[in-house]
mmCIF file of C-alpha atoms in Angstrom:
data_model
loop_
_atom_site.group_PDB
_atom_site.id
_atom_site.type_symbol
_atom_site.label_atom_id
_atom_site.label_comp_id
_atom_site.label_asym_id
_atom_site.label_seq_id
_atom_site.Cartn_x
_atom_site.Cartn_y
_atom_site.Cartn_z
ATOM 1 C CA MET M 6 -8.831 -5.994 30.774
ATOM 2 C CA GLY M 7 -6.381 -4.538 33.228
ATOM 3 C CA THR M 8 -6.337 -1.082 34.749
ATOM 4 C CA ASN M 9 -3.566 0.810 36.477
ATOM 5 C CA ASP M 10 -4.777 -0.636 39.780
ATOM 6 C CA ASP M 11 -5.208 -4.184 38.476
ATOM 7 C CA PRO M 12 -2.683 -4.692 35.663
ATOM 8 C CA GLY M 13 -3.465 -7.362 33.130
ATOM 9 C CA ALA M 14 -1.376 -8.600 30.221
ATOM 10 C CA THR M 15 -2.117 -5.440 28.249
ATOM 11 C CA ILE M 16 -0.833 -3.084 30.932
ATOM 12 C CA ARG M 17 2.265 -5.211 31.452
ATOM 13 C CA ALA M 18 2.944 -5.143 27.721
ATOM 14 C CA LEU M 19 2.383 -1.384 27.538
ATOM 15 C CA SER M 20 4.794 -0.827 30.409
ATOM 16 C CA ASN M 21 7.470 -2.574 28.343
ATOM 17 C CA VAL M 22 7.326 -0.564 25.102
ATOM 18 C CA ASP M 23 10.976 0.460 25.112
ATOM 19 C CA ILE M 24 10.408 3.355 27.498
ATOM 20 C CA VAL M 25 13.844 4.888 27.977
ATOM 21 C CA GLY M 26 14.953 6.944 30.946
ATOM 22 C CA ASP M 27 12.898 9.923 31.989
ATOM 23 C CA ARG M 28 11.582 11.185 28.674
ATOM 24 C CA THR M 29 9.577 8.637 26.676
ATOM 25 C CA GLY M 30 6.192 7.058 27.207
ATOM 26 C CA ALA M 31 3.109 5.679 25.494
ATOM 27 C CA GLN M 32 -0.671 5.851 25.302
ATOM 28 C CA LEU M 33 -3.023 2.984 24.543
ATOM 29 C CA TYR M 34 -6.706 3.201 23.678
ATOM 30 C CA VAL M 35 -8.949 0.161 23.164
ATOM 31 C CA SER M 36 -12.654 0.028 22.375
ATOM 32 C CA ARG M 37 -15.274 -2.415 21.141
ATOM 33 C CA TYR M 38 -17.868 -1.223 18.663
ATOM 34 C CA GLY M 39 -17.093 2.363 19.693
ATOM 35 C CA GLU M 40 -17.419 1.802 23.454
ATOM 36 C CA PRO M 41 -14.129 2.539 25.296
ATOM 37 C CA VAL M 42 -12.623 -0.407 27.135
ATOM 38 C CA LEU M 43 -9.244 1.013 28.109
ATOM 39 C CA SER M 44 -7.483 4.377 27.873
ATOM 40 C CA VAL M 45 -4.166 4.545 29.666
ATOM 41 C CA ALA M 46 -0.832 6.375 29.567
ATOM 42 C CA VAL M 47 2.568 5.341 30.909
ATOM 43 C CA GLY M 48 6.004 6.930 31.102
ATOM 44 C CA ASN M 49 6.816 10.518 30.181
ATOM 45 C CA ARG M 50 5.885 13.045 27.501
ATOM 46 C CA THR M 51 9.272 14.775 27.773
ATOM 47 C CA VAL M 52 12.071 15.030 30.326
ATOM 48 C CA ARG M 53 10.665 14.243 33.792
ATOM 49 C CA SER M 54 7.098 15.166 32.837
ATOM 50 C CA ALA M 55 4.450 12.451 32.900
ATOM 51 C CA MET M 56 2.500 11.305 29.864
ATOM 52 C CA THR M 57 -1.258 11.608 30.471
ATOM 53 C CA GLY M 58 -4.350 10.438 28.662
ATOM 54 C CA THR M 59 -4.796 13.883 27.102
ATOM 55 C CA THR M 60 -1.184 14.495 26.073
ATOM 56 C CA ALA M 61 -0.928 15.414 22.383
ATOM 57 C CA VAL M 62 1.617 13.111 20.709
ATOM 58 C CA MET M 63 2.644 13.400 17.046
ATOM 59 C CA TRP M 64 0.870 10.624 15.127
ATOM 60 C CA VAL M 65 3.084 10.782 11.993
ATOM 61 C CA CYS M 66 1.565 8.509 9.310
ATOM 62 C CA SER M 67 -0.977 7.004 11.709
ATOM 63 C CA GLY M 68 -2.735 10.347 11.386
ATOM 64 C CA LYS M 69 -3.434 9.883 7.670
ATOM 65 C CA PRO M 70 -6.997 8.540 8.262
ATOM 66 C CA LEU M 71 -7.921 11.890 9.868
ATOM 67 C CA LEU M 72 -8.442 13.447 6.422
ATOM 68 C CA LEU M 73 -10.691 10.705 5.075
ATOM 69 C CA PRO M 74 -14.158 11.568 6.467
ATOM 70 C CA ALA M 75 -13.917 15.132 5.139
ATOM 71 C CA LEU M 76 -12.588 13.972 1.770
ATOM 72 C CA PHE M 77 -15.347 11.386 1.358
ATOM 73 C CA GLN M 78 -18.053 13.891 2.352
ATOM 74 C CA LEU M 79 -16.833 16.553 -0.070
ATOM 75 C CA LEU M 80 -16.415 14.215 -3.025
ATOM 76 C CA THR M 81 -19.917 12.842 -2.470
ATOM 77 C CA GLU M 82 -21.393 16.336 -2.231
ATOM 78 C CA ALA M 83 -19.681 17.242 -5.516
ATOM 79 C CA GLY M 84 -21.007 14.119 -7.255
ATOM 80 C CA LEU M 85 -17.504 12.652 -7.570
ATOM 81 C CA ASP M 86 -16.104 9.245 -6.665
ATOM 82 C CA ALA M 87 -12.849 7.386 -6.105
ATOM 83 C CA ASP M 88 -12.233 7.017 -9.837
ATOM 84 C CA THR M 89 -12.306 10.769 -10.457
ATOM 85 C CA PRO M 90 -9.074 11.905 -12.163
ATOM 86 C CA VAL M 91 -6.959 14.056 -9.843
ATOM 87 C CA ALA M 92 -6.366 16.488 -12.734
ATOM 88 C CA GLU M 93 -10.104 17.177 -12.871
ATOM 89 C CA LEU M 94 -9.710 18.857 -9.487
ATOM 90 C CA VAL M 95 -6.052 19.960 -9.689
ATOM 91 C CA PRO M 96 -5.394 20.508 -13.431
ATOM 92 C CA ALA M 97 -1.644 21.075 -13.014
ATOM 93 C CA PHE M 98 -1.271 17.471 -11.813
ATOM 94 C CA ALA M 99 -1.795 16.154 -15.347
ATOM 95 C CA GLY M 100 1.823 16.803 -16.310
ATOM 96 C CA GLY M 101 4.599 14.234 -16.358
ATOM 97 C CA GLY M 102 2.409 11.298 -17.362
ATOM 98 C CA LYS M 103 -0.028 11.645 -14.439
ATOM 99 C CA GLU M 104 -3.136 12.560 -16.429
ATOM 100 C CA THR M 105 -4.795 9.179 -15.726
ATOM 101 C CA ALA M 106 -4.088 9.228 -11.969
ATOM 102 C CA THR M 107 -7.266 9.056 -9.900
ATOM 103 C CA ILE M 108 -8.239 9.598 -6.273
ATOM 104 C CA VAL M 109 -7.781 5.837 -5.765
ATOM 105 C CA HIS M 110 -4.171 6.078 -6.917
ATOM 106 C CA LEU M 111 -3.451 8.772 -4.331
ATOM 107 C CA LEU M 112 -5.168 6.799 -1.562
ATOM 108 C CA THR M 113 -3.263 3.599 -2.418
ATOM 109 C CA HIS M 114 0.146 5.202 -3.077
ATOM 110 C CA THR M 115 0.191 3.913 -6.647
ATOM 111 C CA VAL M 116 1.322 7.054 -8.426
ATOM 112 C CA PRO M 117 4.880 5.838 -9.230
ATOM 113 C CA TYR M 118 6.726 9.152 -8.949
ATOM 114 C CA ALA M 119 10.250 9.131 -10.372
ATOM 115 C CA GLY M 120 11.894 11.004 -7.513
ATOM 116 C CA ILE M 121 9.407 11.225 -4.633
ATOM 117 C CA GLY M 122 8.574 8.548 -2.087
ATOM 118 C CA MET M 123 9.750 5.057 -1.228
ATOM 119 C CA ARG M 124 9.905 2.377 -3.932
ATOM 120 C CA TRP M 125 10.965 -1.259 -4.212
ATOM 121 C CA ALA M 126 12.902 -1.878 -7.408
ATOM 122 C CA ASP M 127 15.004 -4.907 -8.371
ATOM 123 C CA ASP M 128 14.725 -6.252 -4.804
ATOM 124 C CA THR M 129 16.168 -3.000 -3.510
ATOM 125 C CA PHE M 130 14.709 -0.243 -1.348
ATOM 126 C CA VAL M 131 14.815 3.121 -3.136
ATOM 127 C CA HIS M 132 14.093 6.248 -1.119
ATOM 128 C CA GLY M 133 13.108 9.345 -3.056
ATOM 129 C CA SER M 134 13.491 12.208 -0.589
ATOM 130 C CA GLU M 135 10.524 14.361 0.366
ATOM 131 C CA GLY M 136 12.694 16.738 2.377
ATOM 132 C CA GLY M 137 12.067 19.541 -0.077
ATOM 133 C CA LEU M 138 8.323 19.132 0.361
ATOM 134 C CA LEU M 139 8.695 19.267 4.140
ATOM 135 C CA ARG M 140 10.577 22.556 3.931
ATOM 136 C CA ALA M 141 8.410 24.199 1.265
ATOM 137 C CA ARG M 142 5.299 26.247 1.784
ATOM 138 C CA TRP M 143 2.040 24.608 0.707
ATOM 139 C CA GLU M 144 1.830 26.220 -2.741
ATOM 140 C CA GLU M 145 5.508 25.526 -3.508
ATOM 141 C CA ALA M 146 5.159 21.890 -2.436
ATOM 142 C CA LEU M 147 2.023 21.500 -4.558
ATOM 143 C CA ASP M 148 3.829 22.893 -7.609
ATOM 144 C CA ALA M 149 6.730 20.486 -7.077
ATOM 145 C CA ILE M 150 4.425 17.461 -6.805
ATOM 146 C CA CYS M 151 2.490 18.458 -9.904
ATOM 147 C CA ALA M 152 5.742 18.829 -11.856
ATOM 148 C CA GLU M 153 7.095 15.413 -10.795
ATOM 149 C CA PRO M 154 7.099 12.824 -13.618
ATOM 150 C CA VAL M 155 6.192 9.165 -13.120
ATOM 151 C CA LEU M 156 8.105 6.018 -14.013
ATOM 152 C CA GLY M 157 5.057 4.277 -15.460
ATOM 153 C CA PRO M 158 1.269 4.439 -15.649
ATOM 154 C CA PRO M 159 -0.524 5.112 -12.348
ATOM 155 C CA GLY M 160 -1.546 1.863 -10.706
ATOM 156 C CA THR M 161 1.465 -0.126 -11.925
ATOM 157 C CA GLY M 162 3.845 0.576 -9.050
ATOM 158 C CA ILE M 163 4.050 1.902 -5.512
ATOM 159 C CA ALA M 164 5.731 5.094 -4.371
ATOM 160 C CA TYR M 165 4.818 5.378 -0.696
ATOM 161 C CA THR M 166 4.811 9.059 0.173
ATOM 162 C CA THR M 167 4.675 10.547 3.647
ATOM 163 C CA MET M 168 3.839 13.982 2.234
ATOM 164 C CA ALA M 169 3.008 14.204 -1.470
ATOM 165 C CA ASN M 170 -0.267 12.308 -1.885
ATOM 166 C CA TRP M 171 -1.833 13.605 1.317
ATOM 167 C CA LEU M 172 -0.898 17.191 0.474
ATOM 168 C CA LEU M 173 -2.696 16.712 -2.842
ATOM 169 C CA LEU M 174 -5.695 15.261 -1.028
ATOM 170 C CA GLY M 175 -5.521 18.209 1.363
ATOM 171 C CA GLU M 176 -5.564 20.565 -1.608
ATOM 172 C CA ILE M 177 -8.639 18.780 -2.957
ATOM 173 C CA VAL M 178 -10.294 19.163 0.457
ATOM 174 C CA GLN M 179 -9.503 22.892 0.366
ATOM 175 C CA ARG M 180 -10.854 23.409 -3.151
ATOM 176 C CA LEU M 181 -14.058 21.458 -2.581
ATOM 177 C CA GLY M 182 -14.526 22.794 0.949
ATOM 178 C CA GLY M 183 -13.944 26.425 0.054
ATOM 179 C CA ALA M 184 -11.731 27.042 3.075
ATOM 180 C CA PRO M 185 -8.213 26.227 4.336
ATOM 181 C CA TYR M 186 -7.605 22.533 4.972
ATOM 182 C CA GLU M 187 -7.368 23.060 8.724
ATOM 183 C CA GLU M 188 -10.758 24.766 8.917
ATOM 184 C CA VAL M 189 -12.450 22.067 6.846
ATOM 185 C CA ILE M 190 -10.994 19.249 8.966
ATOM 186 C CA ALA M 191 -11.977 21.032 12.177
ATOM 187 C CA LYS M 192 -15.573 21.530 11.045
ATOM 188 C CA ARG M 193 -16.129 18.146 9.434
ATOM 189 C CA VAL M 194 -13.984 15.850 11.582
ATOM 190 C CA THR M 195 -12.337 16.971 14.833
ATOM 191 C CA ASP M 196 -15.178 19.179 16.114
ATOM 192 C CA ALA M 197 -17.796 16.704 14.926
ATOM 193 C CA LEU M 198 -16.079 13.814 16.710
ATOM 194 C CA GLY M 199 -15.251 15.713 19.893
ATOM 195 C CA MET M 200 -11.453 15.873 19.618
ATOM 196 C CA PRO M 201 -10.502 18.994 21.645
ATOM 197 C CA HIS M 202 -6.840 18.087 22.157
ATOM 198 C CA THR M 203 -6.048 17.245 18.520
ATOM 199 C CA MET M 204 -3.887 19.672 16.531
ATOM 200 C CA LEU M 205 -3.087 19.557 12.815
ATOM 201 C CA GLY M 206 0.433 20.912 13.223
ATOM 202 C CA ARG M 207 3.095 21.853 15.726
ATOM 203 C CA PRO M 208 1.835 24.558 18.086
ATOM 204 C CA ALA M 209 3.832 27.790 18.219
ATOM 205 C CA ALA M 210 4.162 27.372 21.974
ATOM 206 C CA PRO M 211 3.827 23.699 22.971
ATOM 207 C CA GLY M 212 1.839 23.536 26.175
ATOM 208 C CA PRO M 213 2.288 21.449 29.298
ATOM 209 C CA ASP M 214 0.405 18.541 27.747
ATOM 210 C CA THR M 215 2.263 18.304 24.425
ATOM 211 C CA ALA M 216 4.747 15.463 23.936
ATOM 212 C CA GLN M 217 8.187 15.634 22.372
ATOM 213 C CA LEU M 218 9.159 12.889 19.909
ATOM 214 C CA TRP M 219 12.445 11.198 20.744
ATOM 215 C CA ALA M 220 14.687 9.028 18.569
ATOM 216 C CA VAL M 221 15.713 6.013 20.639
ATOM 217 C CA GLU M 222 18.691 4.108 19.286
ATOM 218 C CA PRO M 223 20.238 0.984 20.863
ATOM 219 C CA ASP M 224 22.488 1.892 23.787
ATOM 220 C CA GLY M 225 22.098 5.583 23.040
ATOM 221 C CA ILE M 226 20.650 8.605 24.794
ATOM 222 C CA PRO M 227 17.304 9.619 23.249
ATOM 223 C CA GLU M 228 17.573 12.660 21.004
ATOM 224 C CA PRO M 229 14.747 14.963 19.856
ATOM 225 C CA VAL M 230 13.313 13.928 16.479
ATOM 226 C CA ASP M 231 13.894 16.500 13.745
ATOM 227 C CA LEU M 232 10.268 16.303 12.559
ATOM 228 C CA ASP M 233 9.194 17.655 15.948
ATOM 229 C CA ASP M 234 11.596 20.599 15.969
ATOM 230 C CA ALA M 235 10.384 24.140 16.657
ATOM 231 C CA ARG M 236 11.566 25.346 13.251
ATOM 232 C CA TRP M 237 8.697 23.457 11.609
ATOM 233 C CA THR M 238 6.075 25.501 13.450
ATOM 234 C CA GLY M 239 3.567 26.753 10.908
ATOM 235 C CA GLN M 240 4.331 24.066 8.308
ATOM 236 C CA ARG M 241 1.260 22.311 6.955
ATOM 237 C CA TRP M 242 1.740 18.546 6.649
ATOM 238 C CA PRO M 243 -1.617 16.781 6.123
ATOM 239 C CA GLY M 244 -0.038 13.319 5.993
ATOM 240 C CA ILE M 245 2.160 13.424 9.080
ATOM 241 C CA GLY M 246 1.665 16.631 11.068
ATOM 242 C CA ALA M 247 -1.366 15.853 13.242
ATOM 243 C CA ARG M 248 -0.967 15.201 16.937
ATOM 244 C CA GLY M 249 -3.282 14.394 19.774
ATOM 245 C CA PRO M 250 -4.109 11.700 22.363
ATOM 246 C CA ALA M 251 -4.516 8.074 21.329
ATOM 247 C CA ALA M 252 -8.142 8.154 22.479
ATOM 248 C CA GLU M 253 -8.973 10.930 20.015
ATOM 249 C CA LEU M 254 -7.322 9.133 17.096
ATOM 250 C CA GLY M 255 -9.474 6.207 18.166
ATOM 251 C CA ARG M 256 -12.573 8.284 17.436
ATOM 252 C CA VAL M 257 -11.454 8.631 13.810
ATOM 253 C CA ILE M 258 -11.004 4.905 13.189
ATOM 254 C CA GLU M 259 -14.279 4.164 15.013
ATOM 255 C CA CYS M 260 -15.998 6.662 12.732
ATOM 256 C CA LEU M 261 -14.552 5.054 9.608
ATOM 257 C CA ALA M 262 -15.645 1.633 10.876
ATOM 258 C CA GLY M 263 -19.189 2.930 11.429
ATOM 259 C CA TRP M 264 -19.194 2.578 15.218
ATOM 260 C CA ARG M 265 -19.109 6.301 16.049
ATOM 261 C CA ARG M 266 -20.918 9.063 14.154
ATOM 262 C CA PRO M 267 -21.505 6.850 11.118
ATOM 263 C CA ASP M 268 -23.216 9.789 9.424
ATOM 264 C CA LEU M 269 -19.803 11.422 8.866
ATOM 265 C CA VAL M 270 -18.793 8.824 6.257
ATOM 266 C CA PRO M 271 -21.138 8.441 3.249
ATOM 267 C CA ALA M 272 -22.446 4.878 2.968
ATOM 268 C CA GLU M 273 -21.059 4.365 -0.531
ATOM 269 C CA TRP M 274 -17.541 5.062 0.750
ATOM 270 C CA ARG M 275 -17.785 3.005 3.930
ATOM 271 C CA SER M 276 -18.996 0.002 1.952
ATOM 272 C CA ARG M 277 -15.723 0.079 0.003
ATOM 273 C CA LEU M 278 -13.319 0.937 2.818
ATOM 274 C CA ALA M 279 -12.336 -2.642 3.646
ATOM 275 C CA GLU M 280 -12.145 -3.706 0.007
ATOM 276 C CA THR M 281 -8.746 -4.328 -1.548
ATOM 277 C CA HIS M 282 -7.915 -1.556 -4.000
ATOM 278 C CA ARG M 283 -4.212 -2.419 -4.274
ATOM 279 C CA SER M 284 -2.622 -5.848 -4.446
ATOM 280 C CA GLY M 285 0.063 -7.709 -6.339
ATOM 281 C CA LEU M 286 2.614 -4.921 -5.924
ATOM 282 C CA ALA M 287 5.818 -4.853 -3.877
ATOM 283 C CA ASP M 288 5.442 -2.603 -0.843
ATOM 284 C CA PRO M 289 8.714 -0.759 -0.088
ATOM 285 C CA VAL M 290 7.866 -0.170 3.575
ATOM 286 C CA TYR M 291 7.677 -3.956 4.046
ATOM 287 C CA ARG M 292 10.696 -4.674 1.862
ATOM 288 C CA GLY M 293 8.866 -6.012 -1.168
ATOM 289 C CA VAL M 294 6.001 -7.877 0.526
ATOM 290 C CA ASP M 295 2.598 -7.581 -1.158
ATOM 291 C CA ILE M 296 0.551 -5.582 1.386
ATOM 292 C CA ARG M 297 -3.107 -5.060 0.486
ATOM 293 C CA TRP M 298 -4.349 -1.480 0.598
ATOM 294 C CA GLY M 299 -7.776 0.113 0.623
ATOM 295 C CA LEU M 300 -9.100 3.659 0.319
ATOM 296 C CA GLY M 301 -6.540 5.495 2.433
ATOM 297 C CA CYS M 302 -6.084 2.674 4.927
ATOM 298 C CA CYS M 303 -4.203 -0.595 5.011
ATOM 299 C CA VAL M 304 -6.604 -3.558 4.796
ATOM 300 C CA ASP M 305 -3.953 -6.235 5.264
ATOM 301 C CA PRO M 306 -3.793 -7.781 8.761
ATOM 302 C CA LEU M 307 -0.019 -8.362 8.586
ATOM 303 C CA PRO M 308 1.167 -4.870 9.664
ATOM 304 C CA PHE M 309 -1.087 -5.044 12.720
ATOM 305 C CA GLY M 310 -0.033 -8.522 13.794
ATOM 306 C CA LEU M 311 -3.522 -9.921 13.191
ATOM 307 C CA PRO M 312 -4.382 -13.369 11.802
ATOM 308 C CA ALA M 313 -4.621 -13.814 8.041
ATOM 309 C CA GLY M 314 -8.140 -13.202 6.808
ATOM 310 C CA THR M 315 -9.020 -10.591 9.443
ATOM 311 C CA ALA M 316 -11.134 -7.762 8.013
ATOM 312 C CA VAL M 317 -9.270 -4.650 9.138
ATOM 313 C CA ILE M 318 -8.742 -0.988 8.304
ATOM 314 C CA GLY M 319 -5.918 1.023 9.804
ATOM 315 C CA HIS M 320 -2.527 2.629 9.508
ATOM 316 C CA THR M 321 0.874 2.568 11.138
ATOM 317 C CA GLY M 322 3.277 5.373 12.011
ATOM 318 C CA VAL M 323 6.981 4.878 11.475
ATOM 319 C CA ARG M 324 8.735 3.478 14.543
ATOM 320 C CA SER M 325 6.076 4.801 16.905
ATOM 321 C CA SER M 326 2.335 4.177 16.437
ATOM 322 C CA LEU M 327 -0.552 2.203 15.000
ATOM 323 C CA VAL M 328 -4.309 2.526 14.709
ATOM 324 C CA PHE M 329 -6.753 -0.089 13.447
ATOM 325 C CA ALA M 330 -10.318 -1.337 13.580
ATOM 326 C CA ASP M 331 -10.878 -5.088 13.458
ATOM 327 C CA LEU M 332 -14.194 -5.256 11.644
ATOM 328 C CA ASP M 333 -14.753 -8.901 12.589
ATOM 329 C CA THR M 334 -14.654 -8.409 16.364
ATOM 330 C CA GLY M 335 -15.399 -4.695 16.772
ATOM 331 C CA VAL M 336 -12.038 -4.062 18.403
ATOM 332 C CA ALA M 337 -10.286 -0.741 17.822
ATOM 333 C CA VAL M 338 -6.716 -0.286 19.040
ATOM 334 C CA VAL M 339 -4.550 2.835 19.064
ATOM 335 C CA LEU M 340 -0.971 2.714 20.338
ATOM 336 C CA VAL M 341 0.995 5.966 20.323
ATOM 337 C CA CYS M 342 4.591 6.184 21.564
ATOM 338 C CA ASN M 343 6.793 9.273 21.680
ATOM 339 C CA GLY M 344 9.958 7.158 21.564
ATOM 340 C CA MET M 345 10.810 6.209 17.966
ATOM 341 C CA VAL M 346 12.742 2.960 18.275
ATOM 342 C CA PRO M 347 14.391 0.957 15.453
ATOM 343 C CA ARG M 348 11.886 -0.641 13.067
ATOM 344 C CA THR M 349 12.346 -4.219 14.258
ATOM 345 C CA ALA M 350 11.921 -3.224 17.894
ATOM 346 C CA ASP M 351 8.880 -1.130 16.988
ATOM 347 C CA ARG M 352 7.159 -4.002 15.205
ATOM 348 C CA THR M 353 7.907 -6.279 18.140
ATOM 349 C CA ARG M 354 6.398 -3.935 20.709
ATOM 350 C CA LYS M 355 3.316 -3.307 18.589
ATOM 351 C CA ARG M 356 2.685 -7.030 18.178
ATOM 352 C CA ARG M 357 3.227 -7.612 21.886
ATOM 353 C CA VAL M 358 0.668 -4.981 22.857
ATOM 354 C CA VAL M 359 -1.910 -6.084 20.261
ATOM 355 C CA ARG M 360 -1.539 -9.727 21.276
ATOM 356 C CA SER M 361 -2.074 -8.764 24.929
ATOM 357 C CA VAL M 362 -5.184 -6.718 24.114
ATOM 358 C CA TYR M 363 -6.844 -9.687 22.431
ATOM 359 C CA ARG M 364 -5.808 -12.017 25.232
ATOM 360 C CA ASP M 365 -7.275 -9.727 27.892
ATOM 361 C CA LEU M 366 -10.501 -9.365 25.907
ATOM 362 C CA GLY M 367 -10.800 -13.154 25.680
ATOM 363 C CA LEU M 368 -10.736 -13.083 21.892
ATOM 364 C CA THR M 369 -9.008 -15.283 19.387
ATOM 365 C CA GLY M 370 -6.402 -13.049 17.828
ATOM 366 C CA PRO M 371 -2.667 -12.842 17.253
ATOM 367 C CA SER M 372 -0.625 -15.793 18.408
#
């Protein structure tokens, strides 16, 4: 595989990830069975300031797997499993027809909220805003989610939420862990995996190695992304707020795959991670396509540009990032960009980079 001194297909692909002007860049981390193969940064973290391998970039939804090791540990310690009703742990959640919703339903986005999250209905994309949840304090957001009714029984439809389900899971982590979410994640995940540059929210004073997210539109000047604005400092967003280097997010997916600190994920959970726990439902993010989902991770190779039948766990971040572990070949890939390009362009660049990684590793992969 290439390096900065000897660029291969991967480096050439990474250098062409829609880097615009003097303010956007990218990080790429690749490993096999937990052993790093490549960790490289290109472009800029913000205006005329270079992206480095330790720059903290906002992961958005690609950061959702960060919560999973702690959640799995705590549920196991409490003698609970994936089929535990959410209301057993958060009683207020039982309202509005949600009394049968389980941990699995949260992890697979199959609590069909009436007004929260993205849905696919009658061949149409329906976006239920979560803006109120973004602006609210934790307790207020939790109350709003618990009060939200559903359109049908849990498990019968998808409402993909950036905030709601992971805030509920964060609340469960707090209640079982006996401490604020951030402290539990630090103790059980980031400290345990050696992730010193990872932050769970926007720092009050972003340092010299913190990236700014930029919205990159065709033929336009990049503009700062609202989600990364200073006014959100102090907000607690378990599903989208984490930021750090690609290499540190790689430690999380390696852990879930069992290649790094396998003791952090109870065996009974890891054995089910790659299983399909959601299928036969129209995914709104992919405009009605049936995308298979597991316990907090996507297990369908399509979003990662991998061949059909590949055993994979991972996640993507809107218009900017992806993380996955290919369980068949031991390959882990993390791509993090601070330039959020249009969706089609984002999917193209992700596929280009992933295809180049497999080519440089000499593996049969995406075509």
